[in-house]
Each structure stands twice: as C-alpha cells, then as structure tokens.
Coordinates of C-alpha atoms in Angstrom, one line a residue:
X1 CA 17.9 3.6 -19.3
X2 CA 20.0 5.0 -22.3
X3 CA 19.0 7.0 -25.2
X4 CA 20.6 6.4 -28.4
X5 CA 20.8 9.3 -31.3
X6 CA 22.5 7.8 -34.7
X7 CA 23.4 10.7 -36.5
X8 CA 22.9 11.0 -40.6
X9 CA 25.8 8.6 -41.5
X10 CA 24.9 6.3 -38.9
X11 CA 21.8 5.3 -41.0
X12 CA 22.7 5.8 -44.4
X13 CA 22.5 2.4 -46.0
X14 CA 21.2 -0.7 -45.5
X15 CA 24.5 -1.9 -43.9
X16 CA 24.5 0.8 -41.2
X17 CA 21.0 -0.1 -40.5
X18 CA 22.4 -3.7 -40.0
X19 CA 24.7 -1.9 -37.7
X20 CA 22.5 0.0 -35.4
X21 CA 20.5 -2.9 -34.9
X22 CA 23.8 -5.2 -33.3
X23 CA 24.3 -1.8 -31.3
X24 CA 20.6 -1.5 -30.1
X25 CA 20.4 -5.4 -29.3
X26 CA 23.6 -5.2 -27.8
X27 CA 22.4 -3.3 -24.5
X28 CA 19.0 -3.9 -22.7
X29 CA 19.0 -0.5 -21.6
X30 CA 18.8 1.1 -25.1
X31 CA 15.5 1.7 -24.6
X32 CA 14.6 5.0 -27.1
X33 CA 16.6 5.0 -30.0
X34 CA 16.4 8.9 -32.4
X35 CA 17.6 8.7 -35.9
X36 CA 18.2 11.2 -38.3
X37 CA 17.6 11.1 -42.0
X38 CA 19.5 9.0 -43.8
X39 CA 23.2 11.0 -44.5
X40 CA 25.6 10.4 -47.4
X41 CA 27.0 6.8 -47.8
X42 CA 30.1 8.0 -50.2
X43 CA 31.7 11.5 -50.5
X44 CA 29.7 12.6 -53.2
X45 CA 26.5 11.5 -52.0
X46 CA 23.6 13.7 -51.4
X47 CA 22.0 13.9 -48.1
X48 CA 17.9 13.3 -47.7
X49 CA 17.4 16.2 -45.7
X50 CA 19.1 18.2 -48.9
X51 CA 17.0 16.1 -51.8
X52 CA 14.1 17.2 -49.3
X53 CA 15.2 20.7 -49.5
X54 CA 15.2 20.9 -53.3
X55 CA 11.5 18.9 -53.6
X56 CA 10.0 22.1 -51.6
X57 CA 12.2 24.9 -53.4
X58 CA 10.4 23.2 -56.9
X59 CA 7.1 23.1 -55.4
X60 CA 7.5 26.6 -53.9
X61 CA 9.0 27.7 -57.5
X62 CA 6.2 25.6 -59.4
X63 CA 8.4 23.8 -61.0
X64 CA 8.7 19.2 -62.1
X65 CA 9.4 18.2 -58.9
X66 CA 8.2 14.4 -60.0
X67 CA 12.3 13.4 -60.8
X68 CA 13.4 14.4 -57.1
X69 CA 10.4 12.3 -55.5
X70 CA 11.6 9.5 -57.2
X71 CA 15.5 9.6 -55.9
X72 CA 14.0 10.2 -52.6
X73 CA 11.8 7.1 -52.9
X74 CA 14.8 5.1 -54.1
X75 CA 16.7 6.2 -51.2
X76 CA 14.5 4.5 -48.9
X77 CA 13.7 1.5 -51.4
X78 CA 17.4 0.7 -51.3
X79 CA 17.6 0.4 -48.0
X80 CA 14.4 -1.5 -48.2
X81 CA 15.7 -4.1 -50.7
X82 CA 18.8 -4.4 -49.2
X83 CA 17.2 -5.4 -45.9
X84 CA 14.9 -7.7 -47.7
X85 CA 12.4 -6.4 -45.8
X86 CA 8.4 -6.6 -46.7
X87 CA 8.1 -3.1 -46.5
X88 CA 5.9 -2.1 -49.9
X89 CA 3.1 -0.5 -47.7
X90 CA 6.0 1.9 -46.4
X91 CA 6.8 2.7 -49.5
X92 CA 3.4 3.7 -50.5
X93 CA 2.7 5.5 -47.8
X94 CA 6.0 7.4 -47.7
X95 CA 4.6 8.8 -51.5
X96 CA 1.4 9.6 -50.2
X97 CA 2.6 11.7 -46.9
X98 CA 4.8 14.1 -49.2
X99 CA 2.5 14.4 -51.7
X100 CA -0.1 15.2 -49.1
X101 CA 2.1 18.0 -47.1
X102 CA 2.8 19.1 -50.6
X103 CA -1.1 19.7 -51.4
X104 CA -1.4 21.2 -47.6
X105 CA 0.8 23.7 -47.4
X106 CA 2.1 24.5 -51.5
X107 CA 0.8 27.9 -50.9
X108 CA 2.6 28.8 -47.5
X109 CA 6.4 28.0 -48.0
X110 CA 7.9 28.0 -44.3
X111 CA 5.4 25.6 -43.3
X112 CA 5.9 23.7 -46.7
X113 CA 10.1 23.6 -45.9
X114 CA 9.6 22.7 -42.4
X115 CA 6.9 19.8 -43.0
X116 CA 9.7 18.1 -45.9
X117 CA 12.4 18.5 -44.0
X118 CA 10.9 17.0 -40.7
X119 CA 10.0 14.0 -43.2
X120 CA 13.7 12.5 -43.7
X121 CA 13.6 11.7 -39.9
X122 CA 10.2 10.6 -39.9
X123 CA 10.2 8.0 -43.0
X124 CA 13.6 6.8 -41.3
X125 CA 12.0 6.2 -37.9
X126 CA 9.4 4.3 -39.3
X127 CA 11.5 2.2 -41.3
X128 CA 14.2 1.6 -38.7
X129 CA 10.9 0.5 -36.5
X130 CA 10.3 -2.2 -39.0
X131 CA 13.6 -3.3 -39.8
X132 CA 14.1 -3.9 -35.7
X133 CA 11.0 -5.7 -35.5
X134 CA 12.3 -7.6 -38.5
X135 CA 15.6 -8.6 -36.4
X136 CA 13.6 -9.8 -33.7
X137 CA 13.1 -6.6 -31.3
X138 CA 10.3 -5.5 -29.9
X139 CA 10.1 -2.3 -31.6
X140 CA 7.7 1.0 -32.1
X141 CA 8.0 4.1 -33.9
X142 CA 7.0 6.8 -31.6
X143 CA 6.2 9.9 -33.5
X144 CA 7.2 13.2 -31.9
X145 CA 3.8 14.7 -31.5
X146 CA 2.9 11.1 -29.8
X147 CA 6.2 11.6 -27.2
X148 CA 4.8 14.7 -26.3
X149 CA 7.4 17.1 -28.0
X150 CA 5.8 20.2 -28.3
X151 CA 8.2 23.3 -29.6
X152 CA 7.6 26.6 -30.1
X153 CA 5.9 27.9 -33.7
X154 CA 8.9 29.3 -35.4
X155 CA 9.1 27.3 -38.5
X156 CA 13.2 26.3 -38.9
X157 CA 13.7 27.5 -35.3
X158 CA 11.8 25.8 -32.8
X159 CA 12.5 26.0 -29.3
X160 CA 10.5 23.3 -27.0
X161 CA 8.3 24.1 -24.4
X162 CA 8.4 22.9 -20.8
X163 CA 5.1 21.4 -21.0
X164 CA 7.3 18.6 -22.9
X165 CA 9.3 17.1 -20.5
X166 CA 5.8 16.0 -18.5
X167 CA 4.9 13.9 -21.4
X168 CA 8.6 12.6 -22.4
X169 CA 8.5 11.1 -18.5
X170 CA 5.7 8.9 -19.4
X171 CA 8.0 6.9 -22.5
X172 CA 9.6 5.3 -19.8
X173 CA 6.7 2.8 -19.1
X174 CA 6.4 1.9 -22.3
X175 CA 7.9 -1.8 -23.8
X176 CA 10.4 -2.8 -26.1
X177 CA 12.1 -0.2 -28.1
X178 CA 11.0 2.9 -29.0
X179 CA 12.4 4.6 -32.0
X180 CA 11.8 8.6 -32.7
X181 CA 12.3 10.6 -35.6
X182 CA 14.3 13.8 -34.8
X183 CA 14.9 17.4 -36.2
X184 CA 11.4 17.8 -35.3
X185 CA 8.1 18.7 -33.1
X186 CA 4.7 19.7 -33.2
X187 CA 3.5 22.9 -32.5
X188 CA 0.4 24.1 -29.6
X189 CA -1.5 24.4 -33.2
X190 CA -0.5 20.9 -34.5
X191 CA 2.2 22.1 -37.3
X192 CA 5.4 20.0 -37.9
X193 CA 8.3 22.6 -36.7
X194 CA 11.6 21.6 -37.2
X195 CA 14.4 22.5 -35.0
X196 CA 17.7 24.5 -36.7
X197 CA 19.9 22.1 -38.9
X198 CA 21.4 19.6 -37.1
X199 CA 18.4 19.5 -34.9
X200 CA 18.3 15.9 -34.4
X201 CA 21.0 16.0 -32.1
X202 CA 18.7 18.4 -29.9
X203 CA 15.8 15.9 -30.2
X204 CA 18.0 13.4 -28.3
X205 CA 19.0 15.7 -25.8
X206 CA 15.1 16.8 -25.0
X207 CA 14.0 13.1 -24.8
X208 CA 16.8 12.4 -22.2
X209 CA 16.6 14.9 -20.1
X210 CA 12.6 14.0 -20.4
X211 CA 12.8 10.1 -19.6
X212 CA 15.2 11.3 -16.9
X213 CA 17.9 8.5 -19.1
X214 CA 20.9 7.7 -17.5
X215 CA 23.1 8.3 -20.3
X216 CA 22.6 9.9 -23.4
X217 CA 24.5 8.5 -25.9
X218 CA 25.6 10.4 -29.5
X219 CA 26.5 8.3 -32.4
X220 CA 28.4 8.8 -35.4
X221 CA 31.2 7.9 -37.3
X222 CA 34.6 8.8 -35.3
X223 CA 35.5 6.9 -32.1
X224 CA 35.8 10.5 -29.9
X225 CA 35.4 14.0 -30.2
X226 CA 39.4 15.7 -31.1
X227 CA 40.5 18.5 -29.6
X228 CA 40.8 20.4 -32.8
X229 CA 38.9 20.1 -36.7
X230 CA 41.4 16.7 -37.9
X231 CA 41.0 17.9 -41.0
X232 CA 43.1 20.8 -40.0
X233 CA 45.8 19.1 -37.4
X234 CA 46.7 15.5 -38.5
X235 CA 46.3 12.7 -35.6
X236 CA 45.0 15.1 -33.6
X237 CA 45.0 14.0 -30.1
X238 CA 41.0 12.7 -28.6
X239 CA 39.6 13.9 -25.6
X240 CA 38.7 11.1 -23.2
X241 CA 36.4 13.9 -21.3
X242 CA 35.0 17.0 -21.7
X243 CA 32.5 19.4 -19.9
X244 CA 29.1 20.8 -20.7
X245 CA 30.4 23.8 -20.5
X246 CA 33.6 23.1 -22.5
X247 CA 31.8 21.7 -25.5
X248 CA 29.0 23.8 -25.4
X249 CA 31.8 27.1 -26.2
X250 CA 33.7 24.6 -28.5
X251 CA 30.2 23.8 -30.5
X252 CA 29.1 27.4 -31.1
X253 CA 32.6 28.3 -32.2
X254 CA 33.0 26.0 -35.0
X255 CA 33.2 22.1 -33.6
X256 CA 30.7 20.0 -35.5
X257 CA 29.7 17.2 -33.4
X258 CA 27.0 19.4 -31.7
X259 CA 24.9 22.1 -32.6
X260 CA 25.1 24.2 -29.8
X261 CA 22.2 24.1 -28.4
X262 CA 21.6 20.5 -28.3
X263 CA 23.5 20.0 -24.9
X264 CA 21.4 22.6 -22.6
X265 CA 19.0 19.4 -21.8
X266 CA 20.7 17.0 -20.9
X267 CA 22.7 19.5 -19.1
X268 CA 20.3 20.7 -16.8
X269 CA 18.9 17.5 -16.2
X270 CA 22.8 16.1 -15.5
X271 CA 22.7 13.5 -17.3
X272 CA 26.7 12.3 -19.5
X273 CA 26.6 12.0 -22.8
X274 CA 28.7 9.8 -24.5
X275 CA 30.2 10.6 -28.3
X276 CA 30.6 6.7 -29.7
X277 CA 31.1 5.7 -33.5
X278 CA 28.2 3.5 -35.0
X279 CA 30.8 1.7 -36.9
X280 CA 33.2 0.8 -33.9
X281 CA 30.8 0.9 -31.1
X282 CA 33.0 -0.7 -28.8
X283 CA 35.9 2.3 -28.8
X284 CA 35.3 4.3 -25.5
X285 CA 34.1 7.0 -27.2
X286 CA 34.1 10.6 -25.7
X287 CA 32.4 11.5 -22.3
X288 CA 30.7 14.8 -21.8
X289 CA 30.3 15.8 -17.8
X290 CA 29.8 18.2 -15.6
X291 CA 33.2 18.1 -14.5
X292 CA 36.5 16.9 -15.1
X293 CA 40.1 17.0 -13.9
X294 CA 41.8 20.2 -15.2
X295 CA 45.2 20.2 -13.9
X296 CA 47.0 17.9 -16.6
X297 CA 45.1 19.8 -19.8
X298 CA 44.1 23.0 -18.8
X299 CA 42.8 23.6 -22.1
X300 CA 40.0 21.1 -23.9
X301 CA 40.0 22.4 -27.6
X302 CA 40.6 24.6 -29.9
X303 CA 37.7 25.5 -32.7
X304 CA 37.4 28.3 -35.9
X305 CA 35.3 29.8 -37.6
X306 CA 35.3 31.7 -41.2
X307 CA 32.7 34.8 -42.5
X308 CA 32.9 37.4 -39.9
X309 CA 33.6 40.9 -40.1
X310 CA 34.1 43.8 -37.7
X311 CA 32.4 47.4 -37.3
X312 CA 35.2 49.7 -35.7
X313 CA 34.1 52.9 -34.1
X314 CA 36.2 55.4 -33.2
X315 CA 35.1 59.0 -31.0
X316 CA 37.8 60.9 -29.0
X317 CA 36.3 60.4 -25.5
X318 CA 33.4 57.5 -25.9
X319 CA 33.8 56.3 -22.6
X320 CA 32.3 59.3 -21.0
X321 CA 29.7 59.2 -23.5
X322 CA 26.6 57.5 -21.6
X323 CA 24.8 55.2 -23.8
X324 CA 26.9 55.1 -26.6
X325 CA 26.8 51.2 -26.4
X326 CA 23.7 50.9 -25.9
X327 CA 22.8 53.1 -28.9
X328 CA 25.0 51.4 -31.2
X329 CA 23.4 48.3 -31.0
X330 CA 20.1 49.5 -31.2
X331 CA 20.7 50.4 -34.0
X332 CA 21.9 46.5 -34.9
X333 CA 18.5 45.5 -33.1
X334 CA 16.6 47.6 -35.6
X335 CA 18.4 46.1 -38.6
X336 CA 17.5 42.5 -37.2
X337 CA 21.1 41.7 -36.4
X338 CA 22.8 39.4 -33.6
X339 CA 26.5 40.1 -32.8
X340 CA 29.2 37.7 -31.9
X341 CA 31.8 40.0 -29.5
X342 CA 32.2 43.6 -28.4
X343 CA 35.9 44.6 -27.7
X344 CA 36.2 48.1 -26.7
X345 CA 38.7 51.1 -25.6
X346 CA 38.5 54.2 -24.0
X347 CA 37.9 56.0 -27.1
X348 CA 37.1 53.1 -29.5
X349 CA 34.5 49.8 -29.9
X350 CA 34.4 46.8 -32.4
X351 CA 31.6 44.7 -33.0
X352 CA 32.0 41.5 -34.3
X353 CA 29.4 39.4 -36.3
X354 CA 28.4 37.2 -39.1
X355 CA 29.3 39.0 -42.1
X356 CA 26.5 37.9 -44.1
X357 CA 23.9 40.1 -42.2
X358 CA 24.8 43.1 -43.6
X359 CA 23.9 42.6 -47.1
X360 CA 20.7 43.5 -48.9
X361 CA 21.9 47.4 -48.4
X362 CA 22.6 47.1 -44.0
X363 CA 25.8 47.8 -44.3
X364 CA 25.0 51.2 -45.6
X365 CA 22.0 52.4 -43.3
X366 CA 24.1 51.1 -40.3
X367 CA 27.2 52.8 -40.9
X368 CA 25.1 56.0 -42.2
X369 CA 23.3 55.6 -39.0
X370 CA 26.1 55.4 -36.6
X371 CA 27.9 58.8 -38.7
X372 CA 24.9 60.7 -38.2
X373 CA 23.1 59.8 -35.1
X374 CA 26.3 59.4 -32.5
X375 CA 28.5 61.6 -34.6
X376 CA 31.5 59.4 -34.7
X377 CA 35.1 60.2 -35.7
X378 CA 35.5 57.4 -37.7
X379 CA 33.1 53.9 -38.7
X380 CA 34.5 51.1 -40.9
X381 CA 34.1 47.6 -42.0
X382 CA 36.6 45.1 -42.3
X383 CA 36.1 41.8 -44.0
X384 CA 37.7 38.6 -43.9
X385 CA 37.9 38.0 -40.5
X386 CA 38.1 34.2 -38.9
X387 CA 37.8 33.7 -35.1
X388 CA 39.9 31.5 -33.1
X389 CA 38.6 29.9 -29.6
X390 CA 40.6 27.9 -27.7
X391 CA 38.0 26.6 -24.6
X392 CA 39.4 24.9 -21.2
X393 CA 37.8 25.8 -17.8
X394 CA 41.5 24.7 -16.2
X395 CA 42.7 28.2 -17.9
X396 CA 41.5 30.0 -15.2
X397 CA 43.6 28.8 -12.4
X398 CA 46.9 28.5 -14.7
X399 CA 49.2 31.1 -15.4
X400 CA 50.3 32.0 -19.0
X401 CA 47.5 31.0 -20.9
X402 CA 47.4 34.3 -23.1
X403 CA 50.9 34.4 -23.1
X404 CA 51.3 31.1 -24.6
X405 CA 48.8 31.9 -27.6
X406 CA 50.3 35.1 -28.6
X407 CA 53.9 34.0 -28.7
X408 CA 52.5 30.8 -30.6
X409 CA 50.7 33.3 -33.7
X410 CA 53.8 35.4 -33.0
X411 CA 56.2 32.5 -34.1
X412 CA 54.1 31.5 -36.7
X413 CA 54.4 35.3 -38.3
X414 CA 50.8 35.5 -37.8
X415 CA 49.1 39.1 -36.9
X416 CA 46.2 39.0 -34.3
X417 CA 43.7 40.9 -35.2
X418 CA 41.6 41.0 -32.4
X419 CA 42.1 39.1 -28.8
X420 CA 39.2 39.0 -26.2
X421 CA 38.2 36.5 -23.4
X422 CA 35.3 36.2 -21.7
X423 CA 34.8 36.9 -17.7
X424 CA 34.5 33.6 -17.1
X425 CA 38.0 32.8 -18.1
X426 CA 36.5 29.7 -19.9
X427 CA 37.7 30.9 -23.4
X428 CA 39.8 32.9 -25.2
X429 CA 39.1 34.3 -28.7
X430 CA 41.5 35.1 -31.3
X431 CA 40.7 37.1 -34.6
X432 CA 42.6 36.3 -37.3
X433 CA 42.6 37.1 -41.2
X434 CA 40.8 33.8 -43.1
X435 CA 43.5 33.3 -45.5
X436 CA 45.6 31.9 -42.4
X437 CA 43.4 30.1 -40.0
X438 CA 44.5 27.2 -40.4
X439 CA 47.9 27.6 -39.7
X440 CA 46.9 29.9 -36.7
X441 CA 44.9 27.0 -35.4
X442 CA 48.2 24.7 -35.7
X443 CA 50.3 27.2 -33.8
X444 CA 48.2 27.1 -31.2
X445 CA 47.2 23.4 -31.1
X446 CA 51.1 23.0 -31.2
X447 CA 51.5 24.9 -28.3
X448 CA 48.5 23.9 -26.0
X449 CA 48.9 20.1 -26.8
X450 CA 52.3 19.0 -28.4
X451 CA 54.4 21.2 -26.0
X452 CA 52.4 19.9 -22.9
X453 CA 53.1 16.2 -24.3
X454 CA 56.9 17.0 -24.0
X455 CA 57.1 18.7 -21.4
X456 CA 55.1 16.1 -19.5
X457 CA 57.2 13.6 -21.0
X458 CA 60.2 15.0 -19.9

C-alpha cells in the first residue's frame, strides 16, 4: 500500500487535478491519497490557504468579507467548470460550511483561523473525491476526524496523539480510494486544529506510519530534492538518496520540501518516502531512508537561513560560575523564547535565535535582566545574522570536513561569524552576515560538491 500527499501546486487547477488522477490510476497500490489546498497556478497567484487567511482576519476585524468569499468560491468553481463536473451541490455546500464556522466561532479568533484554514484542504478533498469518482475510480473522501486523527488542542500547533495511529490502522480495510484533506485534525473536544503551515505534509506522514504503508510518497513540482536552494546554485546537482536524519537537519535549517516535523512518523514507523513531481511522475524522484552509502558524498546538503541574531555574554571567569547557563536561559524561558544554538568559551556564551522574538520591549528586560541579576561584564545584540548548515552523516568518519568549509568562506573573502557542530557530527553550522549568504552557500556547495566531481573524475 502507498500513500500519496500532492502538495499545493500539485492541485492547483483543473489540469493538475487531471494529473493526479493518471498518477492515482496509474498504481493499484495508491490506496490513500492527501491533498493540500489548492496552491498558486502562475507566479503571481494567490494561494487558498492565504485568501483563507484574509476571510478570518475581516471577520475577526468586522470588516466586508463578502468580495473574498466570492474569489474563494471561484477558485473551486474553476476547477469545477474546467472538469465539467456536476458538482453544484459542492459548491453550495462549500458556501454554507464557511459561513457556518464563520457564525460559530466569529467571537473566538484562534478557533475562527484554524477552522478556515483547515477548510482549503477540506473543500479540496471533497472535490478531488468527486472528480476521481468522475474518472472512473472508486473514490471516498475520508475526513480527518473520520480517519481517526486526533491532535492535540493548540489551535495553529497541533501535535497528534497516539491514540491516532489505532484508528489510522483500520483505513486499510477500507475499498477503492480514499482521499484526506490535510493540514488538519480534530481535537479530544471535537475542534478543527490545524497543524503548523505546511502541515499537510505531516498529515501524510501520520497516515502512513498509521496504515503501516509501504511507501510514503511526496508530490510536488521538481523531479528530486537538490542538495542546495536552486535558486541560489544554478543546476544544482539532485540527490538520488537521503536519510531521515539527513533531511530532517536539512528541513529545520532552511530546505523547503519538508516542514520539519513532518518526517518523525514515517520515521519511526520505517517506512521510505519518496519526493516525485506531479507533473513528471515518472522521474525517479528522491528517496528518503534510513540509511545510505556515505563514502562517495560524505555530505548530503547544504541549507540557510536569514533573521537571527545573537546575545553575547561576556564575565571574566563564567566557567566556574555554576549555573550561569542555566540562569541565562531562564531568563529566555520566562520571556517565552526558544533558542536555536549556544556556543560558549571559558569566559564567554552566545545564544543564537530567531530575531523576531525579541521585539514588543524583550530585548530590553532580557539584557537588563542578565546586567543585573548575573552581573556580567559585557551583554550585546547583534543583528543580521544568517546560519549556514551543511548536513551529511558521512562527515563523521572523513577527515577535513571543517577544514574544507572554512578555507572555502576564507577564499570567498567571507568572515565567519560563528562555527558550531553538533555532537553528533551530523552537521556543521556556520554564521554568517545576511548580506552574503548566498555567496557563502556557493563557496561551500563549490567545495563539498564541484571539487568532489573533479576530483572523482580525475
């Protein structure tokens, strides 16, 4: 049995539904197919999942929202037309659901924001349901509280419960096709809860893992995952393999194709996943596994990121100061902040987070805090800061990794900021200033991946 996730783009328009439904059809053992809303079908489109966003800030705001209901509407209508489908009672009923989510829960805006966003993926399930029964598959939409995903009730944050993966095992008996709307479950309570953006992809990963699938298959609109952002390094090079663990580092540090928590599932379960592109299904796509061979690419890819910053600390002697640590970031608990990386010295330690917690006056109390309460020599912020990973469980048993990085920035003229890797040796990070990122990221893709070509070459 395969699951099937089609991301955003995958089921934009009409002619991507067209499509899915030759990739579906294709393969008897596409048995659970999870779409997302539908994406942009041109550059300058506008996502669902954002018109969605801006019917709840008007409601929330009281303000017309009777103009955005209508483009959403025609979104789906398009498609609709387009498939010559006899789909008016859809249509009708699409209407009626927001309106009524709008009436239930005007007055309590997380639950209002959650319930509209979770309805992009579940107006597009239903529809794909009918369009597949339509091309002559036994088809059902399956909604998630039906599945049996039940998450956590942290409205934009949900987190699913064990209790899931009992009633996900029971899909498998079911006929035909079964097609689920992701981004979303259902609270113990019975409240829609949607997953973090780009939640669909974790949808597909829980129902995996749950059905027990044999591959879990990701589409969307490249033929493989690259080793770095191509928008960045032109014809980057694509990885034929990568691990769990591998991507997992790569996706929290930048790499799109996965929010970062969407591969725990499937990853515990052991089940591949396989990256493919809807609109060339039959490239081999991009395998994610448990393990791969290491010796001929040490290193799998290299990702960035933009919008940190850095508290340094400086007290003559902080290493013999117990607790000092410890203190220090409870005072970042207390605040209601999360860091990224902790470098330290014997008489000096940086943290290193999202720079866009400390607004709304943090910055202040947490630097006043640290001065007063653990007497420090010195407490600063510096902006502007861009980290660097370069991921590859193969660094660990080859010599020169570091070395190789910092004579790459070094040749580039390129001043590290920061350096750090983690015990696991599975990644190295690299802090950089944002204004040359991109360039550091070439340096090092240069010398990771074009000088190992050669090399092997020669």
């Amino acid at each position: 049995m395969k699951v099937a996730k089609f991301g955003g783009s995958s089921v934009a328009s009409a002619a991507q539904f067209r499509k899915v439904a030759d990739i579906v059809s294709s393969d008897i053992e596409r048995r659970i197919v999870v779409v997302s809303a539908p994406g942009k079908r041109y550059k300058d489109d506008v996502k669902v999942t954002d018109m969605l966003i801006r019917l709840a800030e008007q409601v929330a705001a009281d303000e017309p929202y009777e103009q955005t209901m209508q483009e959403i509407t025609k979104r789906y209508a398009d498609i609709v037309d387009e498939l010559e489908l006899e789909a008016d009672g859809f249509l009708a009923e699409l209407v009626d659901d927001l309106q009524s989510k709008i009436s239930a829960y005007r007055n309590d805006p997380p639950r209002l924001f959650d319930a509209m966003k979770a309805s992009g993926e579940d107006h597009n399930a239903r529809l794909m349901a009918i369009y597949l029964q339509d091309f002559g598959l036994e088809a059902s939409y399956v909604s998630p509280l039906e599945a049996g995903i039940i998450v956590t009730d942290e409205p934009g944050n949900a987190q699913v419960l064990p209790e899931s993966y009992d009633k996900l095992k029971q899909l498998r008996e079911r006929r035909g096709v079964l097609v689920i709307p992701g981004f979303f479950g259902y609270s113990r309570s019975g409240h829609i809860v949607t997953f973090p953006r780009g939640g669909s992809d974790i949808t597909g990963s829980i129902v995996a893992a749950g059905v027990k699938a044999d591959v879990y298959e990701n589409f969307t609109d490249v033929d493989s995952i690259y080793c770095v952002n191509p928008s960045i390094v032109a014809d980057a090079r694509k990885l034929k393999e990568i691990t769990y663990r591998e991507m997992r580092e790569l996706s929290y540090s930048g790499f799109s194709v996965f929010h970062d928590e969407a591969l725990e599932p499937v990853y515990r379960a052991g089940i591949p996943v396989c990256v493919k592109n809807t609109n060339n299904p039959a490239a081999p796509g991009t395998w994610i596994v448990a393990k791969r061979n290491h010796i001929d690419e040490p290193v799998a890819g290299i990702a960035s990121d933009t919008g940190f910053c850095s508290i340094n600390i400086s007290k003559y002697l902080m290493n013999r100061e117990i607790g000092f640590g410890r203190r220090v970031l409870q005072i970042l608990e207390d605040e209601g902040i999360s860091y990224e990386h902790t470098p330290s010295g014997i008489d000096n330690m940086s943290i290193i987070l999202r720079a866009s917690q400390l607004a709304d006056g943090k910055e202040e109390r947490i630097l006043a805090r640290i001065r007063e309460e653990l007497a420090v020599d010195e407490v600063n912020v510096e902006y502007g800061l861009a980290l660097i990973m370069v991921v590859g469980e193969g660094m660990e048993k080859t010599v020169g990794m570091a070395a190789k990085a910092v004579t790459a920035l070094a040749n580039a003229n390129i001043n590290l900021e920061m350096i750090n890797q983690g015990s696991s040796e599975v990644s190295m990070m690299f802090g950089v200033k944002e204004d040359v990122v991109n360039e550091a990221v070439r340096a090092l893709y240069n010398a990771y991946f074009q000088q190992a070509t050669v090399s092997h070459l020669s």
